[in-house]
Amino acid sequence: MEKREELYRGKAKSVYTTDDQDRLILLFRDDTSAFDGRKTSQLNRKGMVNNKFNAFIMQKLEDAGIPTQHDRVIASNESLVKRLNMVPVECVVRNISAGSICRRLGVEEGKDLNPPTFEFFLKNDELHDPMINEYHIASFGWAEPTHVEKMKELTFKVNDILKALFLQGNMLLVDYKLEFGLYKGQVILGDEFTPDGCRLWDKDTREKLDKDRFRQDLGDVVESYEMVGQRLGVSFD
Ligand code: UDP
């Protein structure tokens, strides 16, 4: 597989074209950012840890019947993925209140949400990813209604699979963000699933084990991501 030019550089990953028009390379960098890029840092080994963590989770999801863009790991911080036409919408499920929902609705952190909530956000850095609903997606043509239904169905299915997986490692899946794209007309899970895009708490102590460690200056960010992976059986050698 030949790596060609950089197609896109995000805040923590870079995307490269390859000699196969149906495949891209995702490069997980050591960069980390929060608060719309206002807080940034380089964290040693983060790219490698997130690449291997993501591959492990995507494989678990594939095994459980979720179609994902992941193909295979090709280097410690690089994976080959299917080239998707991304839908510019983020899907967020919350099992426990934390983060923006607390600020937006004035609720305390740590409340069990039963049933879990579902939110859409528009991917737009300049507008700070505003919350939108299905009518906005349809009216502005960001995705077909049947595709939006599929995204919701898959996002909730991921919740069942991953809540159970993290529970096996004595962790609570508090919330997470997914992104989808189209591949040959099918809705496929894209982007990544790592502690950068979800919240995970230790079940007994409720210690934060995800990117809130970076957002809130709690320290040991990469060490914590690695520990989460190890509790699930991810190998970082
Ligand atoms: N999230 C993300 N990317 C974003 C926004 C949110 O990965 O651009 C994740 C975030 O890590 C958390 C969940 O989505 O696990 C819900 O985020 P929230 O709306 O609470 O926003 P935040 O508090 O992260 O600003």
Tab-separated table of C-alpha atoms and ligand atoms in Angstrom:
chain	number	residue	atom	x	y	z
A	1	MET	CA	0.000	0.000	0.000
A	2	GLU	CA	1.565	3.269	-1.129
A	3	LYS	CA	0.913	6.422	0.900
A	4	ARG	CA	0.301	9.414	-1.359
A	5	GLU	CA	-0.686	12.991	-0.430
A	6	GLU	CA	-2.226	14.401	2.739
A	7	LEU	CA	-5.944	14.804	2.032
A	8	TYR	CA	-6.942	16.335	5.346
A	9	ARG	CA	-5.250	17.308	8.607
A	10	GLY	CA	-7.509	17.285	11.660
A	11	LYS	CA	-6.637	18.214	15.225
A	12	ALA	CA	-5.341	14.757	16.184
A	13	LYS	CA	-5.297	12.707	12.964
A	14	SER	CA	-4.135	13.126	9.389
A	15	VAL	CA	-5.704	11.404	6.407
A	16	TYR	CA	-3.692	10.304	3.359
A	17	THR	CA	-4.723	9.008	-0.035
A	18	THR	CA	-3.211	5.739	-1.241
A	19	ASP	CA	-2.683	4.017	-4.596
A	20	ASP	CA	-6.082	2.340	-3.993
A	21	GLN	CA	-8.914	4.830	-4.616
A	22	ASP	CA	-11.141	2.958	-2.131
A	23	ARG	CA	-8.641	3.146	0.724
A	24	LEU	CA	-7.199	5.931	2.903
A	25	ILE	CA	-4.561	5.905	5.622
A	26	LEU	CA	-5.475	7.361	9.033
A	27	LEU	CA	-2.407	8.603	10.897
A	28	PHE	CA	-2.974	9.080	14.617
A	29	ARG	CA	-0.671	11.917	15.746
A	30	ASP	CA	0.551	12.651	19.274
A	31	ASP	CA	-1.330	15.971	19.156
A	32	THR	CA	-4.263	16.451	21.431
A	33	SER	CA	-6.694	19.342	21.550
A	34	ALA	CA	-9.769	20.445	23.451
A	35	PHE	CA	-12.144	23.399	23.634
A	36	ASP	CA	-12.278	23.912	19.846
A	37	GLY	CA	-8.507	23.808	19.581
A	38	ARG	CA	-7.924	26.516	22.224
A	39	LYS	CA	-6.018	24.020	24.407
A	40	THR	CA	-3.455	21.836	22.643
A	41	SER	CA	-0.550	19.625	23.618
A	42	GLN	CA	1.774	16.940	22.309
A	43	LEU	CA	1.432	13.741	24.315
A	44	ASN	CA	4.137	11.149	23.817
A	45	ARG	CA	2.865	7.749	22.514
A	46	LYS	CA	-0.739	8.946	22.182
A	47	GLY	CA	-0.885	8.288	18.431
A	48	MET	CA	0.243	4.695	18.864
A	49	VAL	CA	-2.086	4.069	21.820
A	50	ASN	CA	-5.130	5.529	20.066
A	51	ASN	CA	-4.410	3.697	16.803
A	52	LYS	CA	-4.263	0.322	18.554
A	53	PHE	CA	-7.194	1.146	20.834
A	54	ASN	CA	-9.319	2.177	17.846
A	55	ALA	CA	-8.434	-0.960	15.875
A	56	PHE	CA	-9.419	-3.145	18.839
A	57	ILE	CA	-12.797	-1.430	19.302
A	58	MET	CA	-13.584	-1.376	15.572
A	59	GLN	CA	-12.855	-5.116	15.377
A	60	LYS	CA	-15.182	-5.768	18.327
A	61	LEU	CA	-17.900	-3.723	16.608
A	62	GLU	CA	-17.391	-5.537	13.278
A	63	ASP	CA	-17.629	-8.874	15.115
A	64	ALA	CA	-20.950	-7.715	16.580
A	65	GLY	CA	-22.330	-6.775	13.152
A	66	ILE	CA	-21.572	-3.029	12.910
A	67	PRO	CA	-20.092	-2.090	9.513
A	68	THR	CA	-16.970	0.035	10.081
A	69	GLN	CA	-14.416	1.720	7.856
A	70	HIS	CA	-11.514	-0.022	9.593
A	71	ASP	CA	-9.471	-2.354	7.406
A	72	ARG	CA	-6.167	-3.066	9.162
A	73	VAL	CA	-3.326	-1.605	11.210
A	74	ILE	CA	-0.337	-0.921	8.933
A	75	ALA	CA	2.064	0.842	11.341
A	76	SER	CA	2.159	1.620	15.062
A	77	ASN	CA	0.265	4.878	14.497
A	78	GLU	CA	-1.391	4.198	11.121
A	79	SER	CA	-4.424	2.246	9.924
A	80	LEU	CA	-5.802	1.538	6.480
A	81	VAL	CA	-9.497	2.405	6.195
A	82	LYS	CA	-12.245	2.419	3.582
A	83	ARG	CA	-12.658	5.781	1.875
A	84	LEU	CA	-16.067	7.107	2.931
A	85	ASN	CA	-18.117	10.115	1.924
A	86	MET	CA	-18.476	11.532	5.411
A	87	VAL	CA	-21.797	12.834	6.722
A	88	PRO	CA	-20.988	16.186	8.436
A	89	VAL	CA	-22.943	15.258	11.546
A	90	GLU	CA	-21.825	13.892	14.943
A	91	CYS	CA	-24.030	11.392	16.795
A	92	VAL	CA	-23.746	11.539	20.605
A	93	VAL	CA	-25.295	9.083	23.056
A	94	ARG	CA	-25.184	9.740	26.790
A	95	ASN	CA	-25.730	7.151	29.509
A	96	ILE	CA	-24.699	9.487	32.338
A	97	SER	CA	-24.769	13.302	32.351
A	98	ALA	CA	-21.392	15.005	31.825
A	99	GLY	CA	-19.806	17.712	29.691
A	100	SER	CA	-21.867	20.002	27.488
A	101	ILE	CA	-25.277	18.647	28.507
A	102	CYS	CA	-24.623	19.786	32.087
A	103	ARG	CA	-23.716	23.296	30.934
A	104	ARG	CA	-26.602	23.463	28.437
A	105	LEU	CA	-29.390	22.131	30.650
A	106	GLY	CA	-28.057	23.056	34.073
A	107	VAL	CA	-28.028	19.453	35.277
A	108	GLU	CA	-25.471	18.013	37.659
A	109	GLU	CA	-22.748	15.669	36.426
A	110	GLY	CA	-23.180	11.966	37.103
A	111	LYS	CA	-26.927	11.532	36.730
A	112	ASP	CA	-27.988	8.206	35.158
A	113	LEU	CA	-29.907	8.909	31.960
A	114	ASN	CA	-32.625	6.349	31.438
A	115	PRO	CA	-33.284	5.994	28.562
A	116	PRO	CA	-29.935	7.240	27.216
A	117	THR	CA	-30.152	10.544	25.315
A	118	PHE	CA	-29.275	11.010	21.671
A	119	GLU	CA	-28.040	14.269	20.131
A	120	PHE	CA	-26.880	15.404	16.701
A	121	PHE	CA	-24.216	18.078	16.266
A	122	LEU	CA	-23.157	19.726	13.026
A	123	LYS	CA	-19.444	19.293	12.319
A	124	ASN	CA	-18.388	22.905	11.941
A	125	ASP	CA	-15.451	24.258	13.952
A	126	GLU	CA	-16.201	27.915	13.159
A	127	LEU	CA	-19.718	27.523	14.562
A	128	HIS	CA	-18.434	25.368	17.480
A	129	ASP	CA	-20.364	22.263	16.355
A	130	PRO	CA	-23.925	23.488	17.091
A	131	MET	CA	-26.590	21.019	18.180
A	132	ILE	CA	-29.064	20.245	15.377
A	133	ASN	CA	-32.008	17.905	14.867
A	134	GLU	CA	-33.246	15.590	12.117
A	135	TYR	CA	-35.215	18.385	10.460
A	136	HIS	CA	-32.069	20.453	9.976
A	137	ILE	CA	-30.294	17.439	8.482
A	138	ALA	CA	-33.167	16.853	6.037
A	139	SER	CA	-33.841	20.523	5.201
A	140	PHE	CA	-30.212	21.314	4.462
A	141	GLY	CA	-29.610	17.977	2.759
A	142	TRP	CA	-26.730	16.898	5.017
A	143	ALA	CA	-27.959	13.287	4.827
A	144	GLU	CA	-30.916	11.281	3.499
A	145	PRO	CA	-33.612	10.530	6.112
A	146	THR	CA	-33.130	6.757	5.618
A	147	HIS	CA	-29.395	7.193	6.259
A	148	VAL	CA	-30.108	9.259	9.387
A	149	GLU	CA	-32.355	6.456	10.679
A	150	LYS	CA	-29.536	3.976	10.063
A	151	MET	CA	-27.013	6.205	11.860
A	152	LYS	CA	-29.293	6.360	14.905
A	153	GLU	CA	-29.925	2.627	14.869
A	154	LEU	CA	-26.194	1.835	14.607
A	155	THR	CA	-25.260	4.395	17.283
A	156	PHE	CA	-27.643	2.790	19.793
A	157	LYS	CA	-26.443	-0.696	18.823
A	158	VAL	CA	-22.868	0.466	19.513
A	159	ASN	CA	-24.068	1.577	22.952
A	160	ASP	CA	-25.275	-1.924	23.848
A	161	ILE	CA	-22.073	-3.536	22.588
A	162	LEU	CA	-19.613	-1.106	24.163
A	163	LYS	CA	-21.413	-0.574	27.479
A	164	ALA	CA	-21.115	-4.328	28.022
A	165	LEU	CA	-17.486	-4.424	26.835
A	166	PHE	CA	-16.354	-1.589	29.131
A	167	LEU	CA	-18.312	-3.059	32.029
A	168	GLN	CA	-16.209	-6.214	31.690
A	169	GLY	CA	-13.222	-3.953	32.417
A	170	ASN	CA	-15.089	-2.388	35.370
A	171	MET	CA	-15.715	0.858	33.494
A	172	LEU	CA	-18.820	2.936	32.772
A	173	LEU	CA	-19.370	4.255	29.250
A	174	VAL	CA	-20.657	7.736	30.143
A	175	ASP	CA	-21.047	9.161	26.619
A	176	TYR	CA	-19.476	8.991	23.161
A	177	LYS	CA	-19.494	10.562	19.731
A	178	LEU	CA	-19.697	8.664	16.446
A	179	GLU	CA	-19.374	9.788	12.841
A	180	PHE	CA	-20.669	7.968	9.806
A	181	GLY	CA	-20.046	8.004	6.076
A	182	LEU	CA	-21.273	6.348	2.916
A	183	TYR	CA	-19.362	3.579	1.164
A	184	LYS	CA	-20.896	2.267	-2.041
A	185	GLY	CA	-24.290	3.566	-0.854
A	186	GLN	CA	-24.083	1.974	2.600
A	187	VAL	CA	-23.942	3.785	5.962
A	188	ILE	CA	-20.642	2.814	7.619
A	189	LEU	CA	-19.121	3.817	10.977
A	190	GLY	CA	-16.168	6.124	10.292
A	191	ASP	CA	-13.620	8.227	12.177
A	192	GLU	CA	-12.399	6.653	15.448
A	193	PHE	CA	-13.473	5.262	18.779
A	194	THR	CA	-10.860	6.128	21.409
A	195	PRO	CA	-10.848	7.814	24.846
A	196	ASP	CA	-10.506	11.097	22.902
A	197	GLY	CA	-14.140	10.851	21.793
A	198	CYS	CA	-15.911	9.230	24.697
A	199	ARG	CA	-16.139	9.451	28.465
A	200	LEU	CA	-15.191	6.465	30.611
A	201	TRP	CA	-15.282	6.282	34.387
A	202	ASP	CA	-13.995	3.619	36.722
A	203	LYS	CA	-17.150	1.863	37.940
A	204	ASP	CA	-16.164	1.841	41.626
A	205	THR	CA	-14.298	5.117	42.088
A	206	ARG	CA	-15.884	7.074	39.177
A	207	GLU	CA	-12.366	8.268	38.338
A	208	LYS	CA	-12.238	9.879	34.869
A	209	LEU	CA	-10.176	7.809	32.451
A	210	ASP	CA	-10.780	9.689	29.163
A	211	LYS	CA	-9.969	13.040	27.539
A	212	ASP	CA	-11.444	14.875	30.529
A	213	ARG	CA	-8.039	14.104	32.105
A	214	PHE	CA	-6.582	16.490	29.517
A	215	ARG	CA	-9.488	18.976	29.523
A	216	GLN	CA	-9.398	19.236	33.326
A	217	ASP	CA	-5.593	18.977	33.824
A	218	LEU	CA	-5.892	15.732	35.790
A	219	GLY	CA	-2.578	14.377	34.402
A	220	ASP	CA	-1.525	10.912	33.206
A	221	VAL	CA	-3.612	11.214	30.038
A	222	VAL	CA	-1.898	8.632	27.832
A	223	GLU	CA	-1.183	6.359	30.825
A	224	SER	CA	-4.906	6.349	31.522
A	225	TYR	CA	-5.847	5.585	27.883
A	226	GLU	CA	-3.378	2.711	27.957
A	227	MET	CA	-4.779	1.402	31.234
A	228	VAL	CA	-8.299	1.472	29.771
A	229	GLY	CA	-7.033	-0.546	26.807
A	230	GLN	CA	-5.231	-3.018	29.031
A	231	ARG	CA	-8.399	-3.590	31.062
A	232	LEU	CA	-10.087	-4.599	27.780
A	233	GLY	CA	-7.182	-6.769	26.628
A	234	VAL	CA	-5.629	-4.391	24.060
A	235	SER	CA	-1.943	-5.076	23.444
A	236	PHE	CA	0.268	-1.982	22.995
A	237	ASP	CA	3.591	-3.800	22.372
B	1	UDP	N1	-17.003	14.735	21.465
B	1	UDP	C1	-16.056	14.532	20.478
B	1	UDP	N2	-15.817	15.523	19.579
B	1	UDP	C2	-16.472	16.707	19.582
B	1	UDP	C3	-17.443	16.908	20.590
B	1	UDP	C4	-17.682	15.910	21.524
B	1	UDP	O1	-15.450	13.467	20.409
B	1	UDP	O2	-16.216	17.563	18.721
B	1	UDP	C5	-17.277	13.673	22.446
B	1	UDP	C6	-16.788	14.031	23.833
B	1	UDP	O3	-15.489	13.540	24.053
B	1	UDP	C7	-17.785	13.333	24.725
B	1	UDP	C8	-19.078	13.328	23.894
B	1	UDP	O4	-18.677	13.516	22.546
B	1	UDP	O5	-17.402	11.987	24.962
B	1	UDP	C9	-20.044	14.384	24.306
B	1	UDP	O6	-19.375	15.623	24.303
B	1	UDP	P1	-20.062	16.931	24.916
B	1	UDP	O7	-21.220	17.317	24.058
B	1	UDP	O8	-20.332	16.695	26.357
B	1	UDP	O9	-19.021	18.083	24.694
B	1	UDP	P2	-17.676	18.462	25.511
B	1	UDP	O10	-17.980	18.473	26.958
B	1	UDP	O11	-16.689	17.420	25.114
B	1	UDP	O12	-17.353	19.828	24.956
